[in-house]
Short mmCIF file of C-alpha atoms and ligand atoms in Angstrom, two decimals:
data_model
loop_
_atom_site.label_atom_id
_atom_site.label_comp_id
_atom_site.label_asym_id
_atom_site.label_seq_id
_atom_site.Cartn_x
_atom_site.Cartn_y
_atom_site.Cartn_z
CA MET A 258 14.25 3.81 11.29
CA ARG A 259 10.84 2.26 11.53
CA VAL A 260 8.54 2.48 8.52
CA LEU A 261 4.86 1.62 8.83
CA PHE A 262 3.21 0.39 5.65
CA LEU A 263 -0.60 0.43 5.78
CA GLY A 264 -2.62 -1.91 3.55
CA ASP A 265 -5.31 -0.55 1.19
CA ILE A 266 -7.46 2.05 2.95
CA VAL A 267 -11.09 1.23 2.09
CA GLY A 268 -13.60 4.09 2.29
CA SER A 269 -14.07 6.86 4.80
CA ILE A 270 -14.21 4.29 7.59
CA GLY A 271 -10.73 3.12 6.57
CA ILE A 272 -9.38 6.67 6.60
CA SER A 273 -10.85 7.30 10.05
CA ALA A 274 -9.53 3.96 11.33
CA ALA A 275 -5.98 4.71 10.20
CA SER A 276 -6.17 8.30 11.39
CA ASP A 277 -7.62 7.42 14.81
CA PHE A 278 -5.38 4.40 15.51
CA LEU A 279 -2.13 5.97 14.37
CA PRO A 280 -1.37 7.88 17.60
CA LEU A 281 -1.50 4.56 19.52
CA ILE A 282 0.49 2.70 16.87
CA ARG A 283 3.09 5.48 16.81
CA LYS A 284 3.37 5.31 20.58
CA GLU A 285 3.58 1.53 20.85
CA LYS A 286 5.69 0.93 17.77
CA ARG A 287 7.85 4.08 17.48
CA ILE A 288 7.01 4.87 13.86
CA ASP A 289 9.17 7.32 11.88
CA PHE A 290 7.61 7.18 8.41
CA VAL A 291 4.19 6.09 7.16
CA ILE A 292 3.31 4.75 3.70
CA ALA A 293 -0.39 4.09 3.03
CA ASN A 294 -2.05 2.54 0.02
CA GLY A 295 -4.97 4.83 -0.86
CA GLU A 296 -6.43 3.22 -3.98
CA ASN A 297 -9.79 2.36 -2.34
CA ALA A 298 -10.13 5.39 -0.09
CA THR A 299 -12.96 7.15 -1.91
CA LYS A 300 -16.15 5.06 -1.72
CA GLY A 301 -14.04 1.94 -2.24
CA LYS A 302 -12.65 2.95 -5.62
CA GLY A 303 -9.99 5.52 -6.31
CA LEU A 304 -8.84 8.62 -4.49
CA SER A 305 -10.48 12.06 -4.51
CA GLU A 306 -8.50 15.19 -3.73
CA GLU A 307 -10.36 15.60 -0.45
CA ASP A 308 -9.47 12.07 0.64
CA TYR A 309 -5.89 12.56 -0.54
CA GLU A 310 -5.70 15.52 1.83
CA ARG A 311 -7.26 13.50 4.66
CA ILE A 312 -4.74 10.67 4.29
CA SER A 313 -1.91 13.19 3.89
CA SER A 314 -2.61 14.40 7.42
CA PHE A 315 -1.18 11.13 8.82
CA ALA A 316 0.80 9.50 5.98
CA ASP A 317 4.10 10.61 4.47
CA ALA A 318 3.63 8.75 1.18
CA ILE A 319 0.46 7.44 -0.50
CA THR A 320 0.55 4.68 -3.09
CA LEU A 321 -2.15 3.52 -5.49
CA GLY A 322 -3.08 0.45 -7.54
CA ASN A 323 -5.47 -0.67 -10.26
CA HIS A 324 -8.00 1.91 -9.04
CA TYR A 325 -5.51 4.74 -9.59
CA ARG A 326 -7.98 6.58 -11.85
CA SER A 327 -11.36 5.35 -10.59
CA GLN A 328 -11.95 8.92 -9.40
CA TYR A 329 -11.28 10.92 -12.57
CA GLU A 330 -10.53 14.09 -10.63
CA ILE A 331 -7.10 12.60 -9.95
CA ASP A 332 -6.10 13.87 -13.42
CA ARG A 333 -6.51 17.39 -12.07
CA PHE A 334 -4.47 17.11 -8.86
CA ILE A 335 -1.99 14.23 -9.30
CA ALA A 336 0.78 16.45 -10.69
CA SER A 337 0.76 18.66 -7.60
CA ALA A 338 0.09 15.88 -5.06
CA ASP A 339 3.58 15.61 -3.57
CA LYS A 340 2.87 12.49 -1.52
CA LEU A 341 1.14 10.52 -4.25
CA VAL A 342 2.83 7.65 -6.10
CA ARG A 343 0.82 5.92 -8.85
CA PRO A 344 1.82 2.63 -10.54
CA LEU A 345 5.09 3.14 -12.42
CA ASN A 346 4.48 0.55 -15.13
CA LEU A 347 1.23 1.90 -16.62
CA ILE A 348 1.37 1.99 -20.40
CA HIS A 349 -1.30 4.57 -21.22
CA TYR A 350 -1.18 6.98 -18.29
CA HIS A 351 1.50 9.60 -18.02
CA LYS A 352 0.34 12.01 -15.35
CA GLY A 353 1.98 11.95 -11.94
CA GLU A 354 4.95 9.77 -11.01
CA GLY A 355 5.40 6.09 -10.23
CA SER A 356 8.50 6.42 -8.08
CA LYS A 357 9.34 9.27 -5.73
CA VAL A 358 11.93 10.21 -3.14
CA PHE A 359 10.84 11.29 0.33
CA TYR A 360 12.95 12.25 3.33
CA CYS A 361 12.89 11.05 6.91
CA LYS A 362 15.55 12.22 9.37
CA ASP A 363 17.36 13.62 6.29
CA ILE A 364 17.64 10.11 4.86
CA PRO A 365 16.19 9.69 1.34
CA ILE A 366 13.52 7.02 1.02
CA ARG A 367 12.39 6.02 -2.45
CA VAL A 368 8.85 4.70 -2.75
CA THR A 369 7.83 2.89 -5.93
CA ASN A 370 4.39 1.58 -6.86
CA LEU A 371 4.02 -1.30 -9.34
CA LEU A 372 0.95 -2.97 -10.77
CA GLY A 373 0.98 -6.73 -11.24
CA ALA A 374 0.43 -8.40 -14.58
CA ALA A 375 -1.52 -11.58 -13.73
CA PHE A 376 -5.31 -11.62 -13.18
CA MET A 377 -5.55 -7.82 -13.41
CA ASN A 378 -7.67 -5.87 -15.91
CA GLU A 379 -5.04 -3.30 -16.85
CA THR A 380 -2.36 -4.05 -19.40
CA VAL A 381 0.94 -3.01 -17.89
CA LYS A 382 4.59 -3.26 -18.72
CA SER A 383 6.11 -6.21 -16.87
CA PRO A 384 7.16 -5.11 -13.36
CA ILE A 385 10.49 -6.95 -13.70
CA GLU A 386 11.23 -5.34 -17.07
CA THR A 387 10.20 -1.99 -15.67
CA MET A 388 12.60 -2.18 -12.75
CA GLU A 389 15.46 -3.89 -14.60
CA GLY A 390 18.34 -1.43 -14.69
CA LEU A 391 16.49 1.17 -12.65
CA GLU A 392 17.86 -0.27 -9.43
CA GLU A 393 21.22 1.22 -10.49
CA GLU A 394 19.66 4.58 -11.34
CA PHE A 395 17.75 4.68 -8.09
CA ILE A 396 20.62 5.26 -5.71
CA GLU A 397 18.70 6.10 -2.55
CA PRO A 398 19.78 3.90 0.36
CA ILE A 399 16.20 2.99 1.25
CA HIS A 400 13.79 1.86 -1.45
CA ILE A 401 10.37 0.45 -0.65
CA VAL A 402 8.20 -1.10 -3.35
CA ASP A 403 4.42 -1.43 -3.12
CA TYR A 404 3.68 -4.35 -5.47
CA HIS A 405 -0.04 -4.13 -6.12
CA ALA A 406 -1.16 -7.47 -7.51
CA GLU A 407 -3.52 -10.40 -7.21
CA SER A 408 -0.98 -13.19 -7.56
CA THR A 409 1.15 -14.01 -4.53
CA SER A 410 3.62 -16.06 -6.56
CA GLU A 411 4.09 -13.15 -8.97
CA LYS A 412 5.00 -10.98 -5.98
CA GLN A 413 7.39 -13.61 -4.65
CA ILE A 414 9.06 -14.01 -8.05
CA PHE A 415 9.67 -10.26 -8.20
CA ALA A 416 10.97 -10.12 -4.63
CA TYR A 417 13.42 -13.02 -5.11
CA TYR A 418 14.52 -11.72 -8.52
CA PHE A 419 15.46 -8.37 -6.98
CA ASP A 420 16.37 -9.66 -3.50
CA GLY A 421 18.93 -7.27 -2.05
CA ALA A 422 18.19 -4.47 -4.54
CA PHE A 423 15.26 -3.09 -2.55
CA THR A 424 14.78 -2.53 1.16
CA ALA A 425 11.30 -3.99 1.08
CA VAL A 426 8.74 -5.37 -1.34
CA ILE A 427 5.29 -5.22 0.22
CA GLY A 428 2.23 -6.56 -1.54
CA THR A 429 -1.17 -4.85 -1.67
CA HIS A 430 -4.50 -5.32 -3.53
CA THR A 431 -5.93 -8.53 -2.04
CA HIS A 432 -6.77 -6.71 1.23
CA VAL A 433 -5.99 -9.93 3.11
CA ALA A 434 -2.85 -9.85 5.22
CA THR A 435 -0.55 -12.81 4.69
CA LEU A 436 1.50 -14.65 7.27
CA ASP A 437 4.67 -14.76 5.18
CA ALA A 438 6.46 -11.60 6.34
CA ARG A 439 10.18 -12.29 6.34
CA ILE A 440 13.57 -11.04 5.31
CA LEU A 441 14.79 -12.79 2.16
CA PRO A 442 18.36 -14.21 1.98
CA ASN A 443 19.90 -11.06 0.47
CA GLY A 444 18.13 -8.66 2.80
CA THR A 445 14.88 -7.52 1.18
CA ALA A 446 11.92 -7.47 3.59
CA TYR A 447 8.91 -9.14 2.04
CA GLN A 448 5.21 -9.72 2.69
CA SER A 449 2.74 -10.89 0.04
CA ASP A 450 -0.01 -8.61 1.31
CA ALA A 451 -0.17 -6.01 4.06
CA GLY A 452 -3.97 -6.28 4.46
CA PHE A 453 -6.37 -3.32 4.60
CA CYS A 454 -7.83 -0.55 6.77
CA GLY A 455 -11.59 -0.35 7.17
CA SER A 456 -14.58 -2.25 8.50
CA TYR A 457 -13.59 -5.49 10.23
CA GLU A 458 -16.85 -7.38 9.62
CA SER A 459 -16.72 -7.10 5.86
CA ILE A 460 -15.59 -8.79 2.67
CA ILE A 461 -12.25 -7.10 2.00
CA GLY A 462 -13.74 -3.85 3.31
CA PHE A 463 -17.05 -4.08 1.45
CA ASP A 464 -20.50 -4.65 2.89
CA VAL A 465 -21.15 -8.40 3.29
CA ASP A 466 -24.77 -8.47 2.06
CA SER A 467 -24.25 -6.16 -0.93
CA THR A 468 -21.14 -8.08 -1.97
CA ILE A 469 -22.99 -11.42 -1.87
CA GLU A 470 -25.92 -9.87 -3.79
CA ARG A 471 -23.56 -8.49 -6.41
CA ILE A 472 -21.30 -11.49 -6.87
CA VAL A 473 -23.68 -14.39 -6.29
CA PHE A 474 -26.92 -12.92 -7.68
CA GLU A 475 -25.47 -10.19 -9.96
CA LYS A 476 -27.72 -7.55 -8.39
CA GLY A 477 -26.98 -4.06 -7.12
CA LYS A 478 -23.48 -2.78 -6.66
CA LEU A 479 -20.67 -3.12 -4.19
CA SER A 480 -20.67 -0.68 -1.31
CA VAL A 481 -18.11 -0.04 1.39
CA SER A 482 -19.04 -1.46 4.78
CA GLN A 483 -19.40 1.54 7.10
CA GLU A 484 -20.41 -0.26 10.24
CA GLY A 485 -18.97 -2.08 13.21
CA GLU A 486 -15.47 -2.23 14.54
CA ARG A 487 -12.70 -0.73 12.51
CA VAL A 488 -9.44 -2.49 11.79
CA VAL A 489 -5.99 -1.41 10.65
CA TYR A 490 -3.64 -3.93 9.08
CA GLY A 491 -0.13 -3.04 8.14
CA THR A 492 3.47 -4.03 8.48
CA ILE A 493 6.47 -2.38 10.10
CA ILE A 494 9.90 -2.48 8.50
CA GLU A 495 12.84 -1.62 10.72
CA ILE A 496 15.94 -0.37 8.91
CA ASP A 497 19.42 0.26 10.31
CA GLU A 498 20.10 3.98 9.84
CA ASN A 499 23.84 3.47 9.36
CA THR A 500 24.04 0.41 7.14
CA PHE A 501 20.50 0.73 5.70
CA LYS A 502 20.10 -3.01 6.11
CA THR A 503 16.68 -4.35 7.02
CA ILE A 504 16.55 -5.45 10.64
CA SER A 505 13.02 -6.81 10.88
CA ILE A 506 9.54 -6.91 9.42
CA GLU A 507 6.55 -7.14 11.73
CA PRO A 508 2.92 -7.31 10.55
CA ILE A 509 0.41 -5.54 12.79
CA CYS A 510 -3.34 -5.63 13.20
CA TYR A 511 -5.14 -3.12 15.41
CA LEU A 512 -8.79 -3.94 15.98
CA GLU A 513 -11.15 -1.45 17.58
CA GLY A 514 -12.16 -2.43 21.08
CA LYS A 515 -8.99 -4.40 21.70
CA GLU A 516 -6.45 -2.69 23.90
CA SER A 517 -3.50 -3.63 21.80
CA TYR A 518 -2.72 -5.34 18.55
CA HIS A 519 -3.17 -8.98 17.76
CA GLY A 520 -1.10 -10.69 15.14
FE1 FE2 B 647 -7.37 -2.41 -3.05
FE1 FE2 B 648 -6.34 -3.06 -6.11
#
């Protein structure tokens, strides 16, 4: 089984990039199941119901992150959004679910979303404490964790601590794909960050000029870059359908105008 994990989708341009490139990616990479991080899909912050539906048209599971509630309307639809997985370790938010089981070829796939503790604004329960013991309760043969966090070492600590308990631990949030995709000694596939989907000539998906104005001169506000070539970063995890062992992890990057991917 080949699972495609797409990094944070940023804005409408990110949704269209993922949606438009997926037929080619499916054809070239034989994808069976798609997980997409949708926390920045609506104007760069959060996920509206309309954008949830748009991403649902091409993704089987949609994870979130620190922007899980940046669009307040999520309170209204999260309970009925079957594909949506919000961070499991939130302390003050109880709507929706942080870990869900999906099916692909009749094989159960658990998808869990966790929010990191370091350098993040939200106070969360420690991801390790949250998952301690649950790996025995979660009996599905395939379990993929989206670890949404700023700190790469925090993600590595978690992945090594639970190495072998999960099929894959894939990082999100920084929007910058890392070159450390590998299978850890006990079999967990790992990558510190899967990257993002959106405007290529941008600062993590946001307009270059408005980001510099905002951060350097404290003027205006951040806006999603809507121009230029679109890019889709993600990573593909291949899993043996009999033993459920991880066979490989392969980061991908599809850039508009290029015939195929470049790594
Ligand atoms: Fe993000
Ligand atoms: Fe984030």
